XYZ file of C-alpha atoms in Angstrom:
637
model
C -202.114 175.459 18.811
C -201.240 172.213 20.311
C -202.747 171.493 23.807
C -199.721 169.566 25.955
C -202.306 168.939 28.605
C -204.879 166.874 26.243
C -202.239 165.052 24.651
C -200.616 164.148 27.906
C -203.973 162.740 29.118
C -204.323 160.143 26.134
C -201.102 159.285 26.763
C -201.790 157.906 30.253
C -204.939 156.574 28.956
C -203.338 154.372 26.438
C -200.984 153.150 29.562
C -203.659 151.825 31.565
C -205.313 150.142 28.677
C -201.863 148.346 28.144
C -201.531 147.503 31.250
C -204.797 145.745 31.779
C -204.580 144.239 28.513
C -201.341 142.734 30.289
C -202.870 141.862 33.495
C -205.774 139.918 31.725
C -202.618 138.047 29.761
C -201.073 137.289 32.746
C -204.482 135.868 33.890
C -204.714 133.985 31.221
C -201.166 132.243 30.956
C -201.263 131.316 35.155
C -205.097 129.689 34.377
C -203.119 127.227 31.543
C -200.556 126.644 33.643
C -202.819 125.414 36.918
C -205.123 123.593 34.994
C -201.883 122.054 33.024
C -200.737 121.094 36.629
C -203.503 119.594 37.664
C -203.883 117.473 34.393
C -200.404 116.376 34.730
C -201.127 115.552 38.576
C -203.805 113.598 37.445
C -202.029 111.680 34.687
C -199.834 110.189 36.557
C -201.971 109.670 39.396
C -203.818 107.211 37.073
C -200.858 105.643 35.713
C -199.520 104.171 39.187
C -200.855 103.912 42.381
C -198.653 105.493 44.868
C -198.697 103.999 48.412
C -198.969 105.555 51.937
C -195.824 105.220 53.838
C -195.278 102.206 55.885
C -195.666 101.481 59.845
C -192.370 101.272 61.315
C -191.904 98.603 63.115
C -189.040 96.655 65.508
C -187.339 93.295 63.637
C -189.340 91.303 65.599
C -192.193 92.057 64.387
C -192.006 92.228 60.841
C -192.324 88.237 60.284
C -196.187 88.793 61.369
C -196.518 91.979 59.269
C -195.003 90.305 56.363
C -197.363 87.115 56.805
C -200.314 89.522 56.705
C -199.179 90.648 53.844
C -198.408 87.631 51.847
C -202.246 86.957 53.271
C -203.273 89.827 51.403
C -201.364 88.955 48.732
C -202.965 85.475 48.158
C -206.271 87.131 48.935
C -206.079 89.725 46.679
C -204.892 87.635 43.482
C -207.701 85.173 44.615
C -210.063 88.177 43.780
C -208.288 89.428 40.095
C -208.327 86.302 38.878
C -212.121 85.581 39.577
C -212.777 89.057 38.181
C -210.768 88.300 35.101
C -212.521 85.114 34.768
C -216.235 85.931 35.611
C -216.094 88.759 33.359
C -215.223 91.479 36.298
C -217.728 89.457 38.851
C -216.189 88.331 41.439
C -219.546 86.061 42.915
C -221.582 85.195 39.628
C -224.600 86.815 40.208
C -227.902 84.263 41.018
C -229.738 85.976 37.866
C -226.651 84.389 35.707
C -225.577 81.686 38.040
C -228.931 80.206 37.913
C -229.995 80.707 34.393
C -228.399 78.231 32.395
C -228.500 80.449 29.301
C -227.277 83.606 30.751
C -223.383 82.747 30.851
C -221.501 80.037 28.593
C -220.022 77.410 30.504
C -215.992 76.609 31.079
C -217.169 73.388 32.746
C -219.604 70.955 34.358
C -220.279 73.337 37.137
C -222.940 76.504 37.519
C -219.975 78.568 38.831
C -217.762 78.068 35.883
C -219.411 80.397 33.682
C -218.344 83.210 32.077
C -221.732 85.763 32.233
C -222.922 87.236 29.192
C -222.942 91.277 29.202
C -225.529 91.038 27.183
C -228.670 89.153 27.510
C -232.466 89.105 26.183
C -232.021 92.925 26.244
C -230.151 93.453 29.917
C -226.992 95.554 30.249
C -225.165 93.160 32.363
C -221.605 94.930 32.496
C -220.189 95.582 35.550
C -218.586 99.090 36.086
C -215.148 99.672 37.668
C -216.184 100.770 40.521
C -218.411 97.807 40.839
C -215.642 95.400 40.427
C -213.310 97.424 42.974
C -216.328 97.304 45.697
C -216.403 93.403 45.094
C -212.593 93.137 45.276
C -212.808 95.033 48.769
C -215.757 92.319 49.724
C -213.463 89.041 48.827
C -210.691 90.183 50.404
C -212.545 91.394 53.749
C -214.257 88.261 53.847
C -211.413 85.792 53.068
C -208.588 87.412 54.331
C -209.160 85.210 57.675
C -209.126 82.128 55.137
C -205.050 83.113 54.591
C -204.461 83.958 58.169
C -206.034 81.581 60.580
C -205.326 82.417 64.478
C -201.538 82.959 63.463
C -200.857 79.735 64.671
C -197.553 80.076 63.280
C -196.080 82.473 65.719
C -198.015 80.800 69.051
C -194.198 80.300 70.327
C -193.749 84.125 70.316
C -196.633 86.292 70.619
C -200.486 86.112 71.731
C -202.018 87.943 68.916
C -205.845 89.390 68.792
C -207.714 90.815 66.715
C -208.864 94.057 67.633
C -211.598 95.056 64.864
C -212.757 93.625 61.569
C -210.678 93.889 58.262
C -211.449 96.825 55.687
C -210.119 96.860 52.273
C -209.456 99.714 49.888
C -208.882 98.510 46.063
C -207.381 100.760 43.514
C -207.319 99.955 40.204
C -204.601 101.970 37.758
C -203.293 101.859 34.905
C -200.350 99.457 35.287
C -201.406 97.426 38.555
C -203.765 97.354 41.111
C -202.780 98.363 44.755
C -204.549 96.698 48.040
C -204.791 98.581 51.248
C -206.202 97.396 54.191
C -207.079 97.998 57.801
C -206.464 95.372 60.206
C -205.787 96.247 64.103
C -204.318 93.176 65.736
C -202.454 93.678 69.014
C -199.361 91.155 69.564
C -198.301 90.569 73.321
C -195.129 89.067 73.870
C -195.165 85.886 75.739
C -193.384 86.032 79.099
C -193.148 89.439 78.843
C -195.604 92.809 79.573
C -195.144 94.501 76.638
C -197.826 94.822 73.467
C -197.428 95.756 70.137
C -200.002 96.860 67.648
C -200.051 96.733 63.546
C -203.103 98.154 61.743
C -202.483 99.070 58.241
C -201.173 96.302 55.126
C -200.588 97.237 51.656
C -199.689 95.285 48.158
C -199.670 96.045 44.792
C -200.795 93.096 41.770
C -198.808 94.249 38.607
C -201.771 92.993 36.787
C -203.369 95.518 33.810
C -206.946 94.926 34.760
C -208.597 98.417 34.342
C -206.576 98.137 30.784
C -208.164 94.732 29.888
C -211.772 95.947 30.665
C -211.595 99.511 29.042
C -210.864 96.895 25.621
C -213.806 94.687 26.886
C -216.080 97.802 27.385
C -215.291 99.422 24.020
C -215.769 96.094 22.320
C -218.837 95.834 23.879
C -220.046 99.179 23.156
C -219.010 98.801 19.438
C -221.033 95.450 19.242
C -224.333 96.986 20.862
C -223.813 99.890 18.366
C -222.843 98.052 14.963
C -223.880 94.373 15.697
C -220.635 93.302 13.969
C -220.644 89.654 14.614
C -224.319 89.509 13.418
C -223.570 90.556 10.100
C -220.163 88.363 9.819
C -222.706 85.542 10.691
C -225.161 86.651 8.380
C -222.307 87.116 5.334
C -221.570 83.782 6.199
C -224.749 82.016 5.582
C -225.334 84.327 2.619
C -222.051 82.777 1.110
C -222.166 79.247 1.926
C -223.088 76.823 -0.434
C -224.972 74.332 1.846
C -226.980 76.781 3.663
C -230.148 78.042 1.477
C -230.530 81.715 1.383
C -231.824 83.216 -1.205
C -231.027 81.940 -5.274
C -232.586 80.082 -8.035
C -232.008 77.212 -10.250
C -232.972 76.190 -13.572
C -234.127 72.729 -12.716
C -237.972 70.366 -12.308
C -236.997 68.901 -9.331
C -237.526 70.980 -6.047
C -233.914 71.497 -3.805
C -234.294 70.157 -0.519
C -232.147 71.155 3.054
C -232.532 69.637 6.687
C -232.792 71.583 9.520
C -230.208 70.177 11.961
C -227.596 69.602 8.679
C -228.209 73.749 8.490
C -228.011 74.520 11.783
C -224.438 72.171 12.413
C -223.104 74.022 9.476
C -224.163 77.178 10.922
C -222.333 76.352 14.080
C -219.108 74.667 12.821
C -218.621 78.203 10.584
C -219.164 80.323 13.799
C -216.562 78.227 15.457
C -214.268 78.399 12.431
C -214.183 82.406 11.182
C -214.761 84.171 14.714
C -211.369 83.309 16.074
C -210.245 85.208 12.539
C -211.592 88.332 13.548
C -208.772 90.987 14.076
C -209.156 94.460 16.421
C -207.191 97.096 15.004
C -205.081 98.731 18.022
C -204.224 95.391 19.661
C -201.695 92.586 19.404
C -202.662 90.252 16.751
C -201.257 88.170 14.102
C -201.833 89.141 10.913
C -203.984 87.613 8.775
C -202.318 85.451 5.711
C -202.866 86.391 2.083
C -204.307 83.290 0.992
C -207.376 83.705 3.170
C -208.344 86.807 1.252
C -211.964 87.175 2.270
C -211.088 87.006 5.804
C -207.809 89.588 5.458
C -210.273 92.052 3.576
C -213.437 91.671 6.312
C -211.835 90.627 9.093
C -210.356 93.671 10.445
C -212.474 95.840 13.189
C -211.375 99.585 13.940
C -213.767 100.084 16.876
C -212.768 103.800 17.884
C -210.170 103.046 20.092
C -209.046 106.327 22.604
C -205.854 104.865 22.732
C -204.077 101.609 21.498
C -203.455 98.442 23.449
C -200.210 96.793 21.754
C -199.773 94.541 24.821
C -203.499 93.109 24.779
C -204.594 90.418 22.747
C -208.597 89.887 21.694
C -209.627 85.925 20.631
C -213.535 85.543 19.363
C -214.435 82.463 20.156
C -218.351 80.354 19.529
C -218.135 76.758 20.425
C -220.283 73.956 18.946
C -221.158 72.361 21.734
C -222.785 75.902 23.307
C -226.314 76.696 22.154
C -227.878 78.113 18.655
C -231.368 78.893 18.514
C -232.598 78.922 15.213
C -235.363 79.382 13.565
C -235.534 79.129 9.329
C -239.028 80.308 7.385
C -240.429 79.072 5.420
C -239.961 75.242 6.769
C -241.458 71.972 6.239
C -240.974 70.872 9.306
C -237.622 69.601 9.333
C -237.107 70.605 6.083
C -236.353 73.425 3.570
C -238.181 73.545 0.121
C -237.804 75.270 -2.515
C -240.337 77.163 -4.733
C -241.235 75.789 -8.171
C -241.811 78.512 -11.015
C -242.760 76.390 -14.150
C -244.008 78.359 -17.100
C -247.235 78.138 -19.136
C -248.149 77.226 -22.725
C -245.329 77.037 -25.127
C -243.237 77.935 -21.707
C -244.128 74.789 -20.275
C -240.981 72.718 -20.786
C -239.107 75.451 -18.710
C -238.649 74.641 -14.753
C -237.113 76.610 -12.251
C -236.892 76.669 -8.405
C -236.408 79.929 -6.168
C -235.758 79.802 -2.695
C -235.407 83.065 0.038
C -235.137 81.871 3.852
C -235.098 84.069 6.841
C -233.162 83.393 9.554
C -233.462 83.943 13.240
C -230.246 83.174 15.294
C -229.638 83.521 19.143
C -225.805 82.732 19.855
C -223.030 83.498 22.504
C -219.903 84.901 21.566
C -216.918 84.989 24.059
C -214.558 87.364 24.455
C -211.248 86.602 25.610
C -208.500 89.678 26.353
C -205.287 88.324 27.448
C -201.803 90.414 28.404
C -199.251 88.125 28.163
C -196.965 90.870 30.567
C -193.726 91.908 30.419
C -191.073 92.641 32.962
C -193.385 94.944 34.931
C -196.769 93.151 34.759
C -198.094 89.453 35.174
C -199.836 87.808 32.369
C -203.884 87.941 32.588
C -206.920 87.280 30.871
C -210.186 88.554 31.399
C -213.030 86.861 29.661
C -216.449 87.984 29.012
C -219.799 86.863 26.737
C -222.551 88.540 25.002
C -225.500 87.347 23.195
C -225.761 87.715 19.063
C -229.504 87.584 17.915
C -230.980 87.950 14.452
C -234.278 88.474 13.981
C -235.416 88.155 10.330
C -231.868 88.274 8.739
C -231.154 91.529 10.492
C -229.189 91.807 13.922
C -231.068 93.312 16.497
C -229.830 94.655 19.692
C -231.802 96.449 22.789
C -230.126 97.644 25.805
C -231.564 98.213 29.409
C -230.151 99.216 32.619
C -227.512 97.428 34.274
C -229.747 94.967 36.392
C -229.097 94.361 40.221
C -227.053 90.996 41.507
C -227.520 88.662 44.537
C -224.425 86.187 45.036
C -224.356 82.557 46.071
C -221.950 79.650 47.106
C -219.118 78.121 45.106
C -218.458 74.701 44.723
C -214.845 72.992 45.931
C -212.301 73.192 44.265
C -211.556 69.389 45.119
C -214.641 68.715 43.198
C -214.074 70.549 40.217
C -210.299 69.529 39.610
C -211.202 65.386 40.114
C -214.642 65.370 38.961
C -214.271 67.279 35.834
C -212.335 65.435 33.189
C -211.974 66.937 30.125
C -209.386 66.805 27.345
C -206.179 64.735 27.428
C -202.978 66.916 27.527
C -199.476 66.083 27.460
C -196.803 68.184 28.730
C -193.043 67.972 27.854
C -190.556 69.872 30.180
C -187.205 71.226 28.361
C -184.299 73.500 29.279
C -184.742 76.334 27.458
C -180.817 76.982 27.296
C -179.674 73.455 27.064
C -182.612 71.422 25.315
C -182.342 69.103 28.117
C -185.337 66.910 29.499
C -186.149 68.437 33.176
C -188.695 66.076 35.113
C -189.889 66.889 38.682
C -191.470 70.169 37.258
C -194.829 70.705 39.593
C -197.557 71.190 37.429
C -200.866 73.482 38.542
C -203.570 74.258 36.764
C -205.813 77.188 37.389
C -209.606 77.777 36.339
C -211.836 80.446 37.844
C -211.176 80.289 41.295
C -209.815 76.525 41.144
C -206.110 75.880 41.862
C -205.913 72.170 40.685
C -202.540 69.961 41.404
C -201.702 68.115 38.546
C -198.910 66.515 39.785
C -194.917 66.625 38.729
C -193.245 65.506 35.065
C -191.503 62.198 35.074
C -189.723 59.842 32.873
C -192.384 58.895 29.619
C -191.543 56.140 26.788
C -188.845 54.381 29.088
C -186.801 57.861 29.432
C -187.504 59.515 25.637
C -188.665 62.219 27.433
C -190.225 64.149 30.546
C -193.236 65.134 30.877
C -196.682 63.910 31.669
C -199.758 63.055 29.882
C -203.297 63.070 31.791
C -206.623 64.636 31.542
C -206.925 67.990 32.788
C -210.061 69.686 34.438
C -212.577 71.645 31.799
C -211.654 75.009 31.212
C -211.192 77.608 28.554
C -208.033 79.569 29.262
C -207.294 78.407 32.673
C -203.548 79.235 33.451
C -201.143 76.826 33.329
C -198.389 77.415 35.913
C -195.048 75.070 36.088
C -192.509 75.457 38.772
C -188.974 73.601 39.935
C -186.570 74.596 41.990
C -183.533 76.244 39.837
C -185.717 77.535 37.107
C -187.875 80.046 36.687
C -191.926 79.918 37.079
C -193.528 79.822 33.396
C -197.100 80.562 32.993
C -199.453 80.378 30.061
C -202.862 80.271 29.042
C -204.319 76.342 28.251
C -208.194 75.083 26.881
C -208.819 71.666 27.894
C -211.852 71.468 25.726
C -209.783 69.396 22.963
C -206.773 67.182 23.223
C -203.341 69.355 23.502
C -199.466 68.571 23.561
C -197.347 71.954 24.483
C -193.462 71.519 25.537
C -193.007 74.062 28.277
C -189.272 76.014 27.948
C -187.874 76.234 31.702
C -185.304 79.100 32.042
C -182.670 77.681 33.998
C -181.012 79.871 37.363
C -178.346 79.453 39.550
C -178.928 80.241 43.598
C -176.069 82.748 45.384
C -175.484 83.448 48.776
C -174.197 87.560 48.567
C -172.755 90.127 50.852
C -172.148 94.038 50.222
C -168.471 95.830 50.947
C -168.499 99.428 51.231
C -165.666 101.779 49.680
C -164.923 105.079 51.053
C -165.535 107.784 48.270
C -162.580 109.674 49.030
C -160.349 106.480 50.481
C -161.322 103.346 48.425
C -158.864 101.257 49.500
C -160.337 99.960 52.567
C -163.476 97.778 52.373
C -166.507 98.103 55.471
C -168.829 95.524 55.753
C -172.768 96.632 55.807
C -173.753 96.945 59.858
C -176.409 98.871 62.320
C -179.081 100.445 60.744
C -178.013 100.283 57.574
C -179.312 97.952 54.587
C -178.741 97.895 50.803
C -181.092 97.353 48.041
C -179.726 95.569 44.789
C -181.630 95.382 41.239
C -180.140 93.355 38.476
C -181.785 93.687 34.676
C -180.395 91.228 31.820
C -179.762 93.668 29.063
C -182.081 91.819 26.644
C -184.440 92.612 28.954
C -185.384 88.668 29.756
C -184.769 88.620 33.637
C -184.995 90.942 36.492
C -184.030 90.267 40.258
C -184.431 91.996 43.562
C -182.618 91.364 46.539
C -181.776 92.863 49.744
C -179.282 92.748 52.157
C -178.976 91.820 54.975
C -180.362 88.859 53.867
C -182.480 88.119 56.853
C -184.668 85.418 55.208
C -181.738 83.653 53.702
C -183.326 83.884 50.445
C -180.396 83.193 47.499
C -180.091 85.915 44.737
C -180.809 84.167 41.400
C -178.910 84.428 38.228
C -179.530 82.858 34.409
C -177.810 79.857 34.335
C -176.503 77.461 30.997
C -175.474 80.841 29.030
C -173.094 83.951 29.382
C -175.027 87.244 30.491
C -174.783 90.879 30.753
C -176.307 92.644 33.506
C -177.198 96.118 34.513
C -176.403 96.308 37.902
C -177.545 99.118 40.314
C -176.713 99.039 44.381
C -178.278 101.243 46.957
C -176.613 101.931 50.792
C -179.423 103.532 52.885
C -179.273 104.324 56.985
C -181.737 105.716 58.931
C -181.063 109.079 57.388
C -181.868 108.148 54.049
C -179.345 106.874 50.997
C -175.044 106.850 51.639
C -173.918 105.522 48.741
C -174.071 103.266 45.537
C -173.184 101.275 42.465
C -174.346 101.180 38.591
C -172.780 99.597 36.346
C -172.484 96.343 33.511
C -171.665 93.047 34.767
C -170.285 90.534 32.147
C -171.230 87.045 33.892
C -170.091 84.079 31.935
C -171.638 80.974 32.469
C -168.020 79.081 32.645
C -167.007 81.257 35.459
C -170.319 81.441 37.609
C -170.861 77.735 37.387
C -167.985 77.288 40.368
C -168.968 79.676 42.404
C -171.781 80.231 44.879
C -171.130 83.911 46.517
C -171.234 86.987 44.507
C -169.888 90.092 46.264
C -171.215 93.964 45.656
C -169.051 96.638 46.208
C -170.458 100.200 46.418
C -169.358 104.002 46.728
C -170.288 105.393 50.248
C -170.203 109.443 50.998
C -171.877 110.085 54.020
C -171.135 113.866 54.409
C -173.244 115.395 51.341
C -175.838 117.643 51.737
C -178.859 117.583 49.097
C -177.195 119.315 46.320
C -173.678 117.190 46.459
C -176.692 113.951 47.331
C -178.210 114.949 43.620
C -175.092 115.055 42.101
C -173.462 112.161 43.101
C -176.199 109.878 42.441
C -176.500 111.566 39.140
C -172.893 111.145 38.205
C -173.087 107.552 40.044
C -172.395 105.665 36.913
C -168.771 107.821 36.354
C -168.240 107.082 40.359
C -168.738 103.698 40.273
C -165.160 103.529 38.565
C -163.394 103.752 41.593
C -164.858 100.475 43.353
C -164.712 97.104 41.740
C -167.715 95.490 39.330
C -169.276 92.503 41.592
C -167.169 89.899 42.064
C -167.920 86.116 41.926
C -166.229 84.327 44.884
């Protein structure tokens, strides 16, 4: 007899099983999803800073607010590039600054050293954090270097200070972003009313946190494998002149000097380090002929991700210091070991020889990002200490030690008392070949902005250029600049004689104006006026020059184009009012260098809709490209 009853119960059973089987799923799929979200938020919160909206203020006051800016603009880059250069210190600390062997020098000075991480057994890397807090320090204490008492707007506006400057430093993935906190109050002259501007922000599109995650991994892979110990160890091992250990069938005893040992120690140091190659970076490859270094020379260090924009140079010079010490020794000399045999034996001679080596060395490190159209180039250079202690390498680390700071010299005294190698600089067109002299030359080391002067006339008008001796450094940063070409930039050691020719992109200067089209009547043109303004990006399509400009041009800064060669451009226009964006352009731009050479306007014309809600908003600017069709491409007038 079947019970209806019983089997009705299971039934319902089974349904609440299944159904908390499929609450616990649904659980389970909205946990992935938050903690996806948050990951993602994350992400890209790492990737680029993102900046708190800015004070709104009248016209005339935005000339201060954009000097404090430009302050903490000059400020700020001030503290990357000591960072970069001091290996993330901004202040060498007094337990490197004062130890002559604790940091390898880039010059006659104490401050231009770059400190060794490691040292006699001292962690000595900074952290991030670390380099941020000193960042925030520079700035907040230099910031008033930049600024003065505003002496340039003493005409307009009595301006005060109303508390001291605090600086927050971000460092991302792609730039580093400044804030900071600076009250001043700005009373019109000749009139009652005051003004107040507190808060300043700027970005560097500089790749620092990149550049030290390489450093720190290098480091870390050094500390753990003691690479360059046992490339200097395979070296002495396989070199000829330096006794190791061997035999030879011969009566008389071999004999080595000291000093000729330790020079040949040094020059091969200087020679083979600057082969070494980091897989996951930017390097060129080693050639086939140098087959010893193209099988050994090649590090995977357990990179997390790959750095294809950063390149690593090794570099030992001779003139830094080797310890070394060589048993067994005569003194100044090396012996070898006679092993003659005995009775009918005795005819038969041979020498044996096995040395032991203990080394103490610096290496330096040298990451550089040449950029790209998003990011300045930068280096960031650091130094650690190889030892070898009875021909093994030997490595201890302790905790990061604790850093007082101390003064700098001037930079006066370290650009004209500091002569170093001669260089000589020619100055081309990079489109036309053609000689360019009055090119200002500057030359940057550590914290030193030196003025080398401007290219001239050389051999009676052969060429332009110049030819002097620069300041010591080791990958200062060369920086040439003209009016009508481009700045160029690139990384220069004065430590030997060099000749470079420097390739100056030419540009032409435009005055420009927006029109405005109706969307739905574009036959009759409206200039830009009242609140609105219009924001115009131009991109080369090879991707070798981007420009910015906005309009109205209150500054009466000129919009820049390549000169000396025809051009296509991506071209995208923005309207925006109070109420946010009206209208548009994108498009190409065909600009050939025939045609822009006689003219010195260019014109933009745009799409304008200003009755669109947000859905017709995201569709025309999506479609923008197809609507750009009914306007004309910029003209050149």
């Amino acid at each position: 007899m079947v019970k209806k009853g019983r089997h009705h119960k299971i039934d319902i059973s089974l349904l609440r099983s299944n159904d908390r089987k499929a609450q616990v799923t649904a659980f389970i799929v909205i946990g992935l999803i938050f903690l996806f979200a948050i990951g993602l938020f994350l992400y890209i919160r790492e990737q680029v800073t993102v900046f708190e909206p800015e004070q709104v203020l009248p016209p005339e006051l935005q000339p201060v607010k954009r000097y404090v800016d430009e302050c903490l603009q000059q400020t700020a880059r001030e503290a990357v590039l000591l960072a970069g250069a001091n290996g993330g210190f901004i202040d060498i600390p007094d337990e490197i600054l004062l130890d002559p062997f604790a940091g390898i020098m880039a010059g006659p000075f104490e401050s231009a050293k770059v400190p060794l991480w490691y040292f006699e057994g001292d962690n000595r890397k900074p952290s991030l954090d670390y380099i941020q807090y000193e960042m925030q320090s520079y700035i907040e204490e230099h910031i008033n270097d930049c600024l003065g008492d505003f002496e340039a707007f003493s005409g307009q506006f009595e301006i005060s200070r109303l508390d001291l400057p605090e600086a927050e430093v971000t460092l991302a993935e792609k730039d580093i972003a400044i804030t900071m906190t600076l009250p001043i109050r700005l009373e019109s002259l000749g009139a009652p009313e005051s003004s107040v501007i507190d808060r300043y922000s700027v970005k560097i599109p500089v790749r620092l946190k990149k550049a030290y995650e390489l450093a720190s991994a290098l480091m870390n892979y050094e500390n753990e494998h003691l690479f360059i110990e046992d490339v200097a160890l395979d070296l002495i091992a396989m070199d000829p002149e330096i006794p190791y250990t061997d035999f030879e069938f011969r009566c008389q005893p071999r004999i080595w000097y000291v000093q000729d040992v330790h020079d040949r120690i040094q020059t091969l140091l200087a020679v083979n380090l600057p082969w070494l190659r980091i897989n996951g970076t930017d390097f060129v490859p080693i050639p086939g002929e140098f087959g010893y270094a193209k099988n050994h020379y090649y590090y995977s260090i357990g990179l997390e991700e790959p750095y294809p924009y950063l390149k690593v140079a090794f570099t030992y010079d001779p003139s830094w210091d080797l310890d070394m010490y060589v048993r067994p020794n005569d003194g100044a000399v090396l012996r070898s070991d006679s092993q003659q045999g005995s009775d009918i034996l005795r005819w038969f001679c041979m020498h044996t020889w096995h040395f032991t080596y203990d080394l103490v060395f610096p290496v330096m490190v040298t990451i550089v990002d040449e950029g790209d159209l998003d990011t300045e180039p930068f280096a960031f250079s650091f130094g650690f200490e190889a030892r070898i202690d009875h021909n093994r390498g030997v490595r201890e680390v302790y905790p990061l030690s604790a850093f007082e700071f101390t003064d700098q010299p001037q930079a006066a005294a370290f650009c004209n008392e500091n002569p170093a190698g001669m260089v000589t600089i020619y100055t081309v067109n990079n489109e036309t070949r053609e000689d360019v002299v009055g090119v200002n030359i500057t030359y940057t080391c550590l914290r030193y902005a030196c003025e080398m002067g401007e290219t001239e006339w050389l051999s009676y008008g052969a060429a332009a250029g110049m030819s002097k001796q620069f300041p010591l450094c080791i990958n200062g940063l060369l920086r040439a600049t003209k009016e009508g070409f481009m700045d160029y930039e690139t990384f220069l050691s004065t430590d030997f004689d060099r000749s470079l020719t420097i390739p100056l992109t030419p540009l032409k200067a435009l005055d420009y104006d927006v029109i405005k089209m109706d969307r739905d009547n574009p036959t009759f043109p409206r200039t830009v006026s009242g609140e609105e303004s219009a924001l115009i990006m131009l991109r080369a399509k090879d991707d070798t020059y981007r420009q910015t400009a906005y309009y109205p041009n209150e500054f009466d800064e000129p919009l820049y184009l390549l000169a000396d060669r025809d051009v296509t451009y991506d071209v995208d226009v923005y309207i925006m009012d109070a109420d946010g964006m009206t209208g548009g352009y994108k498009g190409e731009w065909a600009v050939a260098w025939d045609d822009l050479y006689y003219h010195n306007t260019v014109r933009f014309f745009v799409v304008e809709d200003t009755d669109m809600d947000e859905d017709e908003m995201f569709e025309f600017f999506s479609d923008l490209e197809t609507i750009s069709g009914l306007v004309t491409p910029p003209q050149l007038i």
